[in-house]
Tab-separated table of C-alpha atoms in Angstrom:
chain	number	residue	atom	x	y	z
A	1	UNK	CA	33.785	-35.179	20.748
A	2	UNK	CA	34.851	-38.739	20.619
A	3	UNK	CA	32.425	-39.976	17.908
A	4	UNK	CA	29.638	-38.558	16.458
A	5	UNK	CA	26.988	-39.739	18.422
A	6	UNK	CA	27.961	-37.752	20.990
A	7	UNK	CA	26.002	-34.836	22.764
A	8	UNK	CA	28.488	-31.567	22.102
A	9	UNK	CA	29.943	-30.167	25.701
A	10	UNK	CA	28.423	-26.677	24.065
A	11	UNK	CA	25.417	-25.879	22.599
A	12	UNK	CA	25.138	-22.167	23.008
A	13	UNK	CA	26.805	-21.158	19.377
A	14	UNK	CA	23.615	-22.676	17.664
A	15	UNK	CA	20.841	-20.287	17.413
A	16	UNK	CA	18.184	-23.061	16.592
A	17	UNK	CA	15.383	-21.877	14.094
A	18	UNK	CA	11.443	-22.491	15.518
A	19	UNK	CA	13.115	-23.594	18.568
A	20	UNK	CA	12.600	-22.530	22.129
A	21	UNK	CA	16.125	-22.285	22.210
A	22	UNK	CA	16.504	-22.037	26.110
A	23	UNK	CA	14.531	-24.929	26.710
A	24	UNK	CA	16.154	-27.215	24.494
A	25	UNK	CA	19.310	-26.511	25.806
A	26	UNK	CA	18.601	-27.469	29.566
A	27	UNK	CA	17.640	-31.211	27.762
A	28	UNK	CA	18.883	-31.652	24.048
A	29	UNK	CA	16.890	-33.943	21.818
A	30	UNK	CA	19.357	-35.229	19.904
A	31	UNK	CA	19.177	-37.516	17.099
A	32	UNK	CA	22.106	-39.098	15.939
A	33	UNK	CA	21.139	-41.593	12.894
A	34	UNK	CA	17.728	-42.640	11.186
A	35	UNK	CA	16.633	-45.563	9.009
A	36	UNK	CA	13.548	-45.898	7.527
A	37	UNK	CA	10.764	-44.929	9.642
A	38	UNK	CA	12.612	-44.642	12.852
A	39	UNK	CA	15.521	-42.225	14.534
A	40	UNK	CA	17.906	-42.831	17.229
A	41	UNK	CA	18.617	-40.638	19.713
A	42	UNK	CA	21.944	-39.752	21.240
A	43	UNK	CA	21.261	-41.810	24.290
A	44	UNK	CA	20.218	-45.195	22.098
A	45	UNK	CA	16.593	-44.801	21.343
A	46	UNK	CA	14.840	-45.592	18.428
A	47	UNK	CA	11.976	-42.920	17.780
A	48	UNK	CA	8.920	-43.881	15.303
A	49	UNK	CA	9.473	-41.049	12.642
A	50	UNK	CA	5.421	-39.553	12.487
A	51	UNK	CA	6.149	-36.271	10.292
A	52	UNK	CA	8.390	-37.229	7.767
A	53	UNK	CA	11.360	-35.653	9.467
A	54	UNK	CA	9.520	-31.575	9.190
A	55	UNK	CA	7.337	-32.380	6.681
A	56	UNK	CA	9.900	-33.840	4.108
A	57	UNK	CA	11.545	-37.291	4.576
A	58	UNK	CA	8.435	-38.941	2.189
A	59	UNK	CA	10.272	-41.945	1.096
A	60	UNK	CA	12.071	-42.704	4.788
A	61	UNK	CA	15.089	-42.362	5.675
A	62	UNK	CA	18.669	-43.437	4.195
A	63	UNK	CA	16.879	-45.174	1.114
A	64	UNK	CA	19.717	-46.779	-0.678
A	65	UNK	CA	19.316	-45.332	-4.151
A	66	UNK	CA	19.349	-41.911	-2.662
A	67	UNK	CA	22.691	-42.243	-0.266
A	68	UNK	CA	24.385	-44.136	-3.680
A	69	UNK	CA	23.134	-41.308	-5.981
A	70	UNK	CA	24.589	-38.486	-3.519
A	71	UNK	CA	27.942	-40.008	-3.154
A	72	UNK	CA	28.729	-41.070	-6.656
A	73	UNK	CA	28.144	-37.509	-8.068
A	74	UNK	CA	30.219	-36.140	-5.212
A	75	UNK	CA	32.811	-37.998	-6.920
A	76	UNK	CA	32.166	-37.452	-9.948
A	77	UNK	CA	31.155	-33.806	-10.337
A	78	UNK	CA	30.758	-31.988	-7.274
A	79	UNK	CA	29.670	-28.316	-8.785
A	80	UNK	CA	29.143	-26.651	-11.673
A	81	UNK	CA	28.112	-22.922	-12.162
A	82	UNK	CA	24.390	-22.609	-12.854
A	83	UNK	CA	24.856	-19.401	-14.626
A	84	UNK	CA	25.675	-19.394	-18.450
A	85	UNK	CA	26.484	-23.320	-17.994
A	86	UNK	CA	24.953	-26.180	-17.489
A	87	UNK	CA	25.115	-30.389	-16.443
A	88	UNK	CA	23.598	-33.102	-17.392
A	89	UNK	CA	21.386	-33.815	-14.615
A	90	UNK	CA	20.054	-30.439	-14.172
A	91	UNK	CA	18.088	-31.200	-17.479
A	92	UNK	CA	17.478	-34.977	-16.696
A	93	UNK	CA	14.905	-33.633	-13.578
A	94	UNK	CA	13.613	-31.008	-15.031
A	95	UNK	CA	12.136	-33.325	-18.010
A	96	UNK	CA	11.439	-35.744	-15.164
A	97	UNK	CA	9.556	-33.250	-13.035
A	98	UNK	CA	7.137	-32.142	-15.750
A	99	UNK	CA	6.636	-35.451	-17.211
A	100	UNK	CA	4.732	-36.145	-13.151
A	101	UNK	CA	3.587	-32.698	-12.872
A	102	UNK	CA	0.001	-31.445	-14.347
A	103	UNK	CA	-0.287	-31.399	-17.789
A	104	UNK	CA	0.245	-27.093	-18.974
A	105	UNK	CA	3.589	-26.740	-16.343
A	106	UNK	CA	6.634	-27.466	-19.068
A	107	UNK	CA	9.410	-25.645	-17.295
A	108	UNK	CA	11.348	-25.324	-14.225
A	109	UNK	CA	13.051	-23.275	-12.189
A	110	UNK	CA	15.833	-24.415	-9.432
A	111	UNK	CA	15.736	-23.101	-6.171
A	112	UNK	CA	17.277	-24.476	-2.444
A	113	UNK	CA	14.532	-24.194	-0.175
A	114	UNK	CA	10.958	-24.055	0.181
A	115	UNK	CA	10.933	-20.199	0.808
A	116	UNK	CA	13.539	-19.234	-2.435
A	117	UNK	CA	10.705	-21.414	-3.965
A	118	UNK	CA	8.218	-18.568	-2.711
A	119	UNK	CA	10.106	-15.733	-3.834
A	120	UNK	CA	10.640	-17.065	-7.204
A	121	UNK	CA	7.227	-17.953	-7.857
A	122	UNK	CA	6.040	-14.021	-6.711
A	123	UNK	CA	9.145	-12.669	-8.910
A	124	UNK	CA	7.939	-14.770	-11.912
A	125	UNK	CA	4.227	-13.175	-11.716
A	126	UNK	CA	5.441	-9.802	-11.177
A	127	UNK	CA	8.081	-10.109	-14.233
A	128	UNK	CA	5.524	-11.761	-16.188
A	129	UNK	CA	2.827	-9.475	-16.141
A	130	UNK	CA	5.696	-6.797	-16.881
A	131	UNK	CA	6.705	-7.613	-19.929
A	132	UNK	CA	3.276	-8.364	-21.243
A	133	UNK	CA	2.406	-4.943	-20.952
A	134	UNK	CA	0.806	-4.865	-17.652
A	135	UNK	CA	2.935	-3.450	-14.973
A	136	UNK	CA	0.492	-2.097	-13.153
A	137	UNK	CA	-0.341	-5.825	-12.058
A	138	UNK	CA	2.178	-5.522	-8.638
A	139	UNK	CA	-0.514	-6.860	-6.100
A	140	UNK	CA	-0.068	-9.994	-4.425
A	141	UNK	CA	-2.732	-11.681	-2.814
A	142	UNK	CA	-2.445	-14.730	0.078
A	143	UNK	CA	-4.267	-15.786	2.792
A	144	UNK	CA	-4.859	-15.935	6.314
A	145	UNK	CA	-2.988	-18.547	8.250
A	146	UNK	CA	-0.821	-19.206	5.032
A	147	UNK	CA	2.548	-20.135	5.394
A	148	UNK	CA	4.897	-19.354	2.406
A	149	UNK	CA	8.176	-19.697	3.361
A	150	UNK	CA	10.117	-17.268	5.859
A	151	UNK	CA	11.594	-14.476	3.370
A	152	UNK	CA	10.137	-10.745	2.884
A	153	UNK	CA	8.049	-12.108	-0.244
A	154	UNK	CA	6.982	-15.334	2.010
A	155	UNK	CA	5.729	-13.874	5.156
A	156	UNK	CA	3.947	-10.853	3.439
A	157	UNK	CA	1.797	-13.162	1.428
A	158	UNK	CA	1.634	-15.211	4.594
A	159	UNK	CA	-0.964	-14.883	7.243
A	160	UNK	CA	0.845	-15.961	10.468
A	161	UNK	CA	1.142	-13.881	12.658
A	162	UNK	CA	3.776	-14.548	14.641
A	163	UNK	CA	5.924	-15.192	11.509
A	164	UNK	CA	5.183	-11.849	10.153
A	165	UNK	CA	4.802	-9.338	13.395
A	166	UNK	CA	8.860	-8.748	14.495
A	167	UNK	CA	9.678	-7.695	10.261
A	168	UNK	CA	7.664	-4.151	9.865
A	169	UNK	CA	5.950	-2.914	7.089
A	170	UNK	CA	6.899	-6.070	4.637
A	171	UNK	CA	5.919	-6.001	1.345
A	172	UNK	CA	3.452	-3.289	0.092
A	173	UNK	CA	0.801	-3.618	-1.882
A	174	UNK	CA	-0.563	-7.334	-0.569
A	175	UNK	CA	-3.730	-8.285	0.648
A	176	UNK	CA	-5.346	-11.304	2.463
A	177	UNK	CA	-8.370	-13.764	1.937
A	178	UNK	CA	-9.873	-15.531	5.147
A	179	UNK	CA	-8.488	-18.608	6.114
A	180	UNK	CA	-11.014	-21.817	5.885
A	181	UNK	CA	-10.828	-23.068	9.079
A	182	UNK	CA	-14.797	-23.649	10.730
A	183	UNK	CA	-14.478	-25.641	13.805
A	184	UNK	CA	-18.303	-24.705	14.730
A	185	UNK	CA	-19.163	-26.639	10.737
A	186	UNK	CA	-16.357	-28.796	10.400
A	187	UNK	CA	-15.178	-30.532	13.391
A	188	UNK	CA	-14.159	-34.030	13.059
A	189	UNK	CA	-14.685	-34.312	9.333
A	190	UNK	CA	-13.381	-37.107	7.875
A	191	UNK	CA	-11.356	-35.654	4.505
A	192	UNK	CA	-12.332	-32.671	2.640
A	193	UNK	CA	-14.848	-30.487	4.403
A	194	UNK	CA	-18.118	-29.524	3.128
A	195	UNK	CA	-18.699	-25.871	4.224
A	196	UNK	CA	-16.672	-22.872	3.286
A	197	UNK	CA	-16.577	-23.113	-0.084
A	198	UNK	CA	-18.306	-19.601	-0.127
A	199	UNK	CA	-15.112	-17.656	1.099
A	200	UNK	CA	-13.240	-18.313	-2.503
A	201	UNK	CA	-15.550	-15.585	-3.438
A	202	UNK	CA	-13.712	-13.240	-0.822
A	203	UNK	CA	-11.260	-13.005	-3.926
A	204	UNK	CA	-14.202	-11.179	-5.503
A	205	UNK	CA	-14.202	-8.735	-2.794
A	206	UNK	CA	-10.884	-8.168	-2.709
A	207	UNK	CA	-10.652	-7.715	-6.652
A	208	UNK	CA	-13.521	-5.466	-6.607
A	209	UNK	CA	-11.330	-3.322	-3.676
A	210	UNK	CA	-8.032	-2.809	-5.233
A	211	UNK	CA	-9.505	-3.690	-9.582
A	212	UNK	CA	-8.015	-6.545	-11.547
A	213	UNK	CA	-5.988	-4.471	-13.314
A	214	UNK	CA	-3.386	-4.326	-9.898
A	215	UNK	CA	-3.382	-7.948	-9.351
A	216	UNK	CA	-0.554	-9.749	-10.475
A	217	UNK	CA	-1.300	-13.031	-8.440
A	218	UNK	CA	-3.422	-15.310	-5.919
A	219	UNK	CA	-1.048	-17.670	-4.034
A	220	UNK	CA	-2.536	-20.793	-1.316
A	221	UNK	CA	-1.251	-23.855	-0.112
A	222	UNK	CA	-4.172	-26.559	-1.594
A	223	UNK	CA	-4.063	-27.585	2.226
A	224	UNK	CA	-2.324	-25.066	4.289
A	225	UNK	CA	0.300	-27.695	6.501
A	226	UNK	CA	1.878	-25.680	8.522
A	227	UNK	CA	-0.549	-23.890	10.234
A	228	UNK	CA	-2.235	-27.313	11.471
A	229	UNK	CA	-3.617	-28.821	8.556
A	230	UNK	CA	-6.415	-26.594	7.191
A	231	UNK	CA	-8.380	-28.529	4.480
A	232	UNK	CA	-10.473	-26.527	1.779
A	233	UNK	CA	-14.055	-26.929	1.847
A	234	UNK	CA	-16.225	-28.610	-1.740
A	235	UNK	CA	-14.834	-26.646	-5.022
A	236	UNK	CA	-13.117	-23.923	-3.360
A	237	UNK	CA	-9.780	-24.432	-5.168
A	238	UNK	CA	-12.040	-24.330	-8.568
A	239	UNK	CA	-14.227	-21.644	-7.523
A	240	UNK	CA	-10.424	-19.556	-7.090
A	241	UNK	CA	-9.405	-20.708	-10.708
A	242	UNK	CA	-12.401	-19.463	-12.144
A	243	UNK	CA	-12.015	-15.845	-10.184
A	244	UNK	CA	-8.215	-15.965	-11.451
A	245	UNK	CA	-8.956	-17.121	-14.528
A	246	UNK	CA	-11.687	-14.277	-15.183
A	247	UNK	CA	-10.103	-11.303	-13.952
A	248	UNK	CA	-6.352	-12.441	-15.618
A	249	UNK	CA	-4.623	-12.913	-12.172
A	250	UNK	CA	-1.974	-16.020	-12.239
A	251	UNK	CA	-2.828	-18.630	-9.189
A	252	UNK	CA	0.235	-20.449	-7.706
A	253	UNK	CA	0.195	-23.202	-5.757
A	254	UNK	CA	2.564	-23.714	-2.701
A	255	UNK	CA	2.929	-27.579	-2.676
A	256	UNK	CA	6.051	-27.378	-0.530
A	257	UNK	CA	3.934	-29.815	2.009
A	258	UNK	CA	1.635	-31.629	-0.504
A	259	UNK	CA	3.786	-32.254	-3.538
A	260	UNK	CA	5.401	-35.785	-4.016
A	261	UNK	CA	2.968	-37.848	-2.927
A	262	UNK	CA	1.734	-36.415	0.513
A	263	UNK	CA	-1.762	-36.560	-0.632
A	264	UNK	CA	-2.015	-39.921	-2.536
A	265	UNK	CA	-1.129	-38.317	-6.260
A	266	UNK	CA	1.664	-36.581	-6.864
A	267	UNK	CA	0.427	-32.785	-6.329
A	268	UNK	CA	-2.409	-31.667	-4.598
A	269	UNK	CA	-3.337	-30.060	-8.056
A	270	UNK	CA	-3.660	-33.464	-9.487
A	271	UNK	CA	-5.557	-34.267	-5.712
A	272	UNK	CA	-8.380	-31.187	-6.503
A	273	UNK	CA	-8.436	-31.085	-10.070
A	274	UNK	CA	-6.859	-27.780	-10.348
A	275	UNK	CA	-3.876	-26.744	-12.397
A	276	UNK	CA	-2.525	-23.761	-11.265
A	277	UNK	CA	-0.200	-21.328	-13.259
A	278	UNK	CA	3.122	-21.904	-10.975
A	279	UNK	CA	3.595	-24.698	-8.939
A	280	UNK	CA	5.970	-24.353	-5.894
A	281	UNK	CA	7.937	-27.322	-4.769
A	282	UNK	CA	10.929	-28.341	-2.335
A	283	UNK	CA	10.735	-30.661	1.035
A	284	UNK	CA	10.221	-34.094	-0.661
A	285	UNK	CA	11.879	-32.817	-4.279
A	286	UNK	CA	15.214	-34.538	-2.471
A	287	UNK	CA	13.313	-36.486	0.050
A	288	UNK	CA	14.884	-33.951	2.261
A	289	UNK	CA	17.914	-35.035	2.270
A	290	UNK	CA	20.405	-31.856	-0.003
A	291	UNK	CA	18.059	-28.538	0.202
A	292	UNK	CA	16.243	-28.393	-3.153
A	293	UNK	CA	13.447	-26.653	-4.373
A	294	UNK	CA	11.684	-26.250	-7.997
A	295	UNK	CA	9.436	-23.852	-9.361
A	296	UNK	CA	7.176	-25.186	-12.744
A	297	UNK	CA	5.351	-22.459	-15.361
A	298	UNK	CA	3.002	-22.667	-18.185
A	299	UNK	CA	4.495	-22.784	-21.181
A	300	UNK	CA	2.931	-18.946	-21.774
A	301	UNK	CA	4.517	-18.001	-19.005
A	302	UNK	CA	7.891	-19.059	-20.169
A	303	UNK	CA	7.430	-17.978	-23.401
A	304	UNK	CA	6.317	-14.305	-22.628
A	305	UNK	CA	10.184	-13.945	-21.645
A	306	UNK	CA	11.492	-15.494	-24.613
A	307	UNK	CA	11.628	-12.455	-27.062
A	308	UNK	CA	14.370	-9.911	-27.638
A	309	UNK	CA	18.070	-10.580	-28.668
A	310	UNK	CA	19.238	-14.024	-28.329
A	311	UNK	CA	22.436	-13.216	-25.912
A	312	UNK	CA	20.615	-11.424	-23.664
A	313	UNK	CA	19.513	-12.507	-20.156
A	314	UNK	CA	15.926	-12.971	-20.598
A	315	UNK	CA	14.933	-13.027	-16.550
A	316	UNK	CA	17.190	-11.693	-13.868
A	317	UNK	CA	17.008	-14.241	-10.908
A	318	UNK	CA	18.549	-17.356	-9.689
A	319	UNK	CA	20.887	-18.810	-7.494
A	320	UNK	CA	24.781	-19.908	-6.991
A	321	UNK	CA	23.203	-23.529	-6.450
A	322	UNK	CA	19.850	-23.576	-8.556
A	323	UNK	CA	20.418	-27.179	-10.038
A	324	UNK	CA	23.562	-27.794	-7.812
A	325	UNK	CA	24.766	-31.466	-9.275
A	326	UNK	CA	24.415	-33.391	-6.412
A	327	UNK	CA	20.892	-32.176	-4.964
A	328	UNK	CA	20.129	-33.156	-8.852
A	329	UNK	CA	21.306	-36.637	-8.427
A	330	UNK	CA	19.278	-36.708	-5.233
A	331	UNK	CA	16.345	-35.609	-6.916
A	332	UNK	CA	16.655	-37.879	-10.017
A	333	UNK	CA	17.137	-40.854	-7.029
A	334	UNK	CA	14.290	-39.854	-4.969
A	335	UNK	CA	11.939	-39.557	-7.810
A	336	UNK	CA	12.810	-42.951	-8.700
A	337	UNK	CA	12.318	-44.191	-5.213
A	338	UNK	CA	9.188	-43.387	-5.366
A	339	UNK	CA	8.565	-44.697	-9.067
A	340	UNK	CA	9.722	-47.893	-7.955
A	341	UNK	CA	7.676	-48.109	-4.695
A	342	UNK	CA	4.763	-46.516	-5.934
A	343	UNK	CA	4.801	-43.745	-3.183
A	344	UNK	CA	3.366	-40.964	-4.975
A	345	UNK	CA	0.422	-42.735	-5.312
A	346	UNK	CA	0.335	-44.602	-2.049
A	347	UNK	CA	-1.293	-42.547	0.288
A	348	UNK	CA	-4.665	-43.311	-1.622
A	349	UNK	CA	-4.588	-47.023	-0.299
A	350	UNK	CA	-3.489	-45.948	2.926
A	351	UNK	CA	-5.978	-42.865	3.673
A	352	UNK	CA	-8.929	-44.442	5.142
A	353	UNK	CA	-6.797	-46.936	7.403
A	354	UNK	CA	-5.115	-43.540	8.416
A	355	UNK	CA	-8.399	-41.881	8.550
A	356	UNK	CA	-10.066	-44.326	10.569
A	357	UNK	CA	-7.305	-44.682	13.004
A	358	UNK	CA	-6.730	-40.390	13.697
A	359	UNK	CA	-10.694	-40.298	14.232
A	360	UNK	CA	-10.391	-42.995	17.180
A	361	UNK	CA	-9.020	-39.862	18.976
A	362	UNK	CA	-12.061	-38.223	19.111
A	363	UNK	CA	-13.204	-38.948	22.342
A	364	UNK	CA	-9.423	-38.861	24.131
A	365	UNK	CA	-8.764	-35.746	26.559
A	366	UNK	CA	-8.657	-32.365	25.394
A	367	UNK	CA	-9.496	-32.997	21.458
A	368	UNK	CA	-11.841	-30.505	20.017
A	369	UNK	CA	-11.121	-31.497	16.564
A	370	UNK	CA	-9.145	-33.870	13.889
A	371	UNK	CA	-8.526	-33.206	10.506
A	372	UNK	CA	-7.296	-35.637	7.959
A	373	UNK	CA	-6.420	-35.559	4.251
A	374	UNK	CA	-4.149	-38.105	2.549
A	375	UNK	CA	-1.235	-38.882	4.744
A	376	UNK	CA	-1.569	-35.776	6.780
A	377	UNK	CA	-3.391	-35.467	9.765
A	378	UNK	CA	-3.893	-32.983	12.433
A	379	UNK	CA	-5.403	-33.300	15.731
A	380	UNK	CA	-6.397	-29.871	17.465
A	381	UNK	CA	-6.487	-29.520	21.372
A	382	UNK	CA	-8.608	-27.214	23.432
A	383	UNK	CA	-5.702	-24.474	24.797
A	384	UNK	CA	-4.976	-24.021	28.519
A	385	UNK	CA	-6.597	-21.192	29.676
A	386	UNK	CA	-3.702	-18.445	29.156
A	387	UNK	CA	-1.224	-20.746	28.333
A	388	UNK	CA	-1.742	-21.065	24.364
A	389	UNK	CA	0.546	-23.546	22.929
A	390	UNK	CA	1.620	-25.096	26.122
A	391	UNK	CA	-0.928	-28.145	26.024
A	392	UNK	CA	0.328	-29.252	22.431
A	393	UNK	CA	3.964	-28.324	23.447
A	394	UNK	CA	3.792	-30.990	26.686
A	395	UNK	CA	2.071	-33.370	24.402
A	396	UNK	CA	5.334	-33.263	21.902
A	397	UNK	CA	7.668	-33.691	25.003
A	398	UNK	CA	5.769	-36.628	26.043
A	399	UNK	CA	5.532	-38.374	22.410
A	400	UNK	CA	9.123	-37.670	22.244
A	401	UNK	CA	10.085	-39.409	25.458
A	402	UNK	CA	7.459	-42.228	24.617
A	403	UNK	CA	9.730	-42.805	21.199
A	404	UNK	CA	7.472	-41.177	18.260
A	405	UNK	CA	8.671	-37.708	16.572
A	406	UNK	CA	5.244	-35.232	16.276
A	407	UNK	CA	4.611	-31.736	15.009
A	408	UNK	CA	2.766	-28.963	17.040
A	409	UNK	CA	1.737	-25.457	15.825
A	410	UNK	CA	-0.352	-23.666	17.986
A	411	UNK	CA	-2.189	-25.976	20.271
A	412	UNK	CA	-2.214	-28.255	17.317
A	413	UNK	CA	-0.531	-31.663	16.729
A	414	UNK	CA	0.283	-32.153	13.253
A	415	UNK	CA	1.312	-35.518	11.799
A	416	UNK	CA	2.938	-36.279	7.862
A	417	UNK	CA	5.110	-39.836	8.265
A	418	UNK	CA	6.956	-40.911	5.318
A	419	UNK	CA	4.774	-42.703	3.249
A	420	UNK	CA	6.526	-45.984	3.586
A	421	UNK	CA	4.628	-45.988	6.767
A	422	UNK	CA	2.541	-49.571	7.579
A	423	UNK	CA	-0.223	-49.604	9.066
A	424	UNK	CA	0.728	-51.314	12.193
A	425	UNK	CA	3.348	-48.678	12.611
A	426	UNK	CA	0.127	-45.765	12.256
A	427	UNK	CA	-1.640	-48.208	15.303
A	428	UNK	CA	1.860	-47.783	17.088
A	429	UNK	CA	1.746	-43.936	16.546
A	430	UNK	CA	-2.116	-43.486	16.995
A	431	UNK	CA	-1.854	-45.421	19.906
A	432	UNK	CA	1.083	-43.589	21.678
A	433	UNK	CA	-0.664	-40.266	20.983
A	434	UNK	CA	-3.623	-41.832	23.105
A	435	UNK	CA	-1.524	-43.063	25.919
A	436	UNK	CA	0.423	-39.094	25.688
A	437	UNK	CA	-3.580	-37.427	25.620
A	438	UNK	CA	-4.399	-39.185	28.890
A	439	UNK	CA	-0.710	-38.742	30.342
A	440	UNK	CA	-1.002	-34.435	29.714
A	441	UNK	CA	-3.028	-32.499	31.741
């Protein structure tokens, strides 16, 4: 390669994750650099950024605080062991991350990823209700269409199918509520949903099946993202604390997608009015940029662990690079990104412009439903008779080529743009998802 923006003569090392690998090598979609809210692409275009790179990019790309914050610490102090030591900065966000999170969630865990987030919030429950004397508390309860990551702990608490089906037997002992999803109710409602709010009380059910006593935890995504934006109906996240709350089971909260800011506060807890007993976090912890996740507890929680001799290892779990230095200083740097720009707070002055201009789609080709929350939107096609996934697939080719980035899942097109988006930039990328609806057959 002469430079770096060049296409590699050989692609076929790669095996690209949630890619139709095949496909994508017969014509690459490369991108090369980004700035902002735009990409450019190995042959010189610039593409209009409309899911936050997957989901993560929420303060745009190569924001100068973050790139100076990354390379001084590179400099300065490139690693340092997370067990039985400690830096500086490790401390610095986890102060700063409680300080925006809920009011109850006083300490953090470090993780890399999204999915280590998973399996460290499931670990915590289990441990926790172990060493309060309850060990028979090992069930673990999700929920259809969930997705929680893509380890053992993630995809047995998840409800996709396809991300579950090729692993066998998973995880014992977990169960599943009913997704929320009622297109015959709910089609083309503008925000939260009203019906549904019944099928919290499927916990009920399910607690009554296996006894309260075997529950350990309850874990949902306040809006689950990456199945295509499913919204909760009216007072079903409260209706779940109260079941949890009743029958001691902890409730955890994946905000990989909805934390920092996606949903015009800074959690979706803060969004619904729900505090949950562990908060999951990672995508927009680093704005995306050095993988970093973060797990937050009650303060019971922590404390149930603190007894015992003071040299001994109070919780066996971690990683090599939980509070690595540098994804720390780009942590510290994206949090104050979006301090300084008001970002995690943003999407609530945005919403109905974005709302307004997603529903214009209503009557385009093929559209049997949009959903909208925030800055997230999703717009739902009807599926090619026995070609499922192909319609939204062609529609994501064509954006691509037309110079926006989209998301599909399923027959689904899924949309999540940094939230330094303007709102002649969400015309631009309504209006080129029109143009792509009438292009696709």
């Amino acid at each position: 390669m002469s430079n770096s923006n060049a296409v590699p003569n050989d692609l076929s090392a790669f095996w690209m994750p949630f890619t139709a690998n095949r496909q994508f090598k017969k014509a690459p979609r490369m991108f090369v650099a980004a700035k902002d809210m735009h990409y450019t692409t190995s042959d010189g275009r610039q593409v209009l950024d409309g899911t936050a790179g997957l989901w993560c990019v929420n303060a745009g790309h190569a924001r100068p605080l973050i790139v100076e914050a990354i390379a001084k610490q590179a400099a300065e102090l490139d690693y340092a062991p997370a067990f039985q030591m400690g830096h500086p900065k490790a401390f610095e966000l986890a102060n700063r991350l409680v300080d925006i999170s809920p009011k109850g969630l006083d300490h953090v865990l470090f993780t890399n990823s999204g999915s280590e987030s998973v399996e460290t919030a499931l670990k915590v429950a289990l441990a926790y209700h172990r060493v309060k004397g309850e060990g028979a508390r090992t069930r673990l309860i999700g929920r259809e269409r969930a997705y929680h990551g893509v380890n053992f702990g993630g995809i047995s608490v998840g409800g996709i199918v396809t991300n579950r089906k090729m692993f066998g037997t998973l995880l014992g002992g977990v169960d599943h509520m009913p997704h929320t999803h009622n297109l015959a109710k709910n089609a083309f409602t503008k925000g939260v949903p009203e019906y549904g709010t019944e099928l919290a009380d499927e916990l009920e059910r399910i607690v009554t099946l296996h006894d309260a006593s075997t529950i350990a935890a309850v874990i949902v995504e306040p809006v689950a993202g990456s199945t295509g934006v499913l919204i909760p109906p009216v007072g079903y996240l409260k209706r779940l604390r109260e079941i949890t709350k009743k029958h001691g089971i902890l409730l955890i909260f994946d905000e990989v997608i909805t934390g920092f800011g996606r949903l015009g506060t800074p959690f979706g807890a803060d969004y619904f009015d729900v505090t949950p007993d562990i908060l999951v976090t990672a995508k927009g912890l680093t704005n995306g940029i050095i993988p970093m996740g973060a797990v937050l507890v009650t303060g019971d929680i922590h404390d149930a662990f603190m007894g015992g001799p003071e040299h001994v290892i109070e919780f066996f779990h971690g990683y090599t690079y939980s509070g690595n230095p540098v994804a720390s200083a780009a942590a510290l740097a994206t949090l104050e990104t979006y301090k300084q720009e008001d970002l995690l707070t943003r999407g609530t002055e945005l919403a109905p412009y974005w709302a307004d201009a997603l529903h214009s789609l209503k009557d385009e080709p093929h559209v049997i439903d949009i959903r909208n929350i925030g800055l997230i939107g999703a717009i739902e096609l009807e599926p090619i008779a026995g070609s499922p996934t192909k319609r939204a697939f062609s529609a994501f080719l064509a954006a691509y080529e037309s110079g926006f980035l989209v998301r599909t899942t399923g027959d689904i097109i899924a949309l999540s743009p940094p939230l330094i988006i303007s709102k002649s930039q969400i015309d631009e990328l309504v209006d080129g998802i029109r143009a792509v609806l009438r292009s696709i057959e």
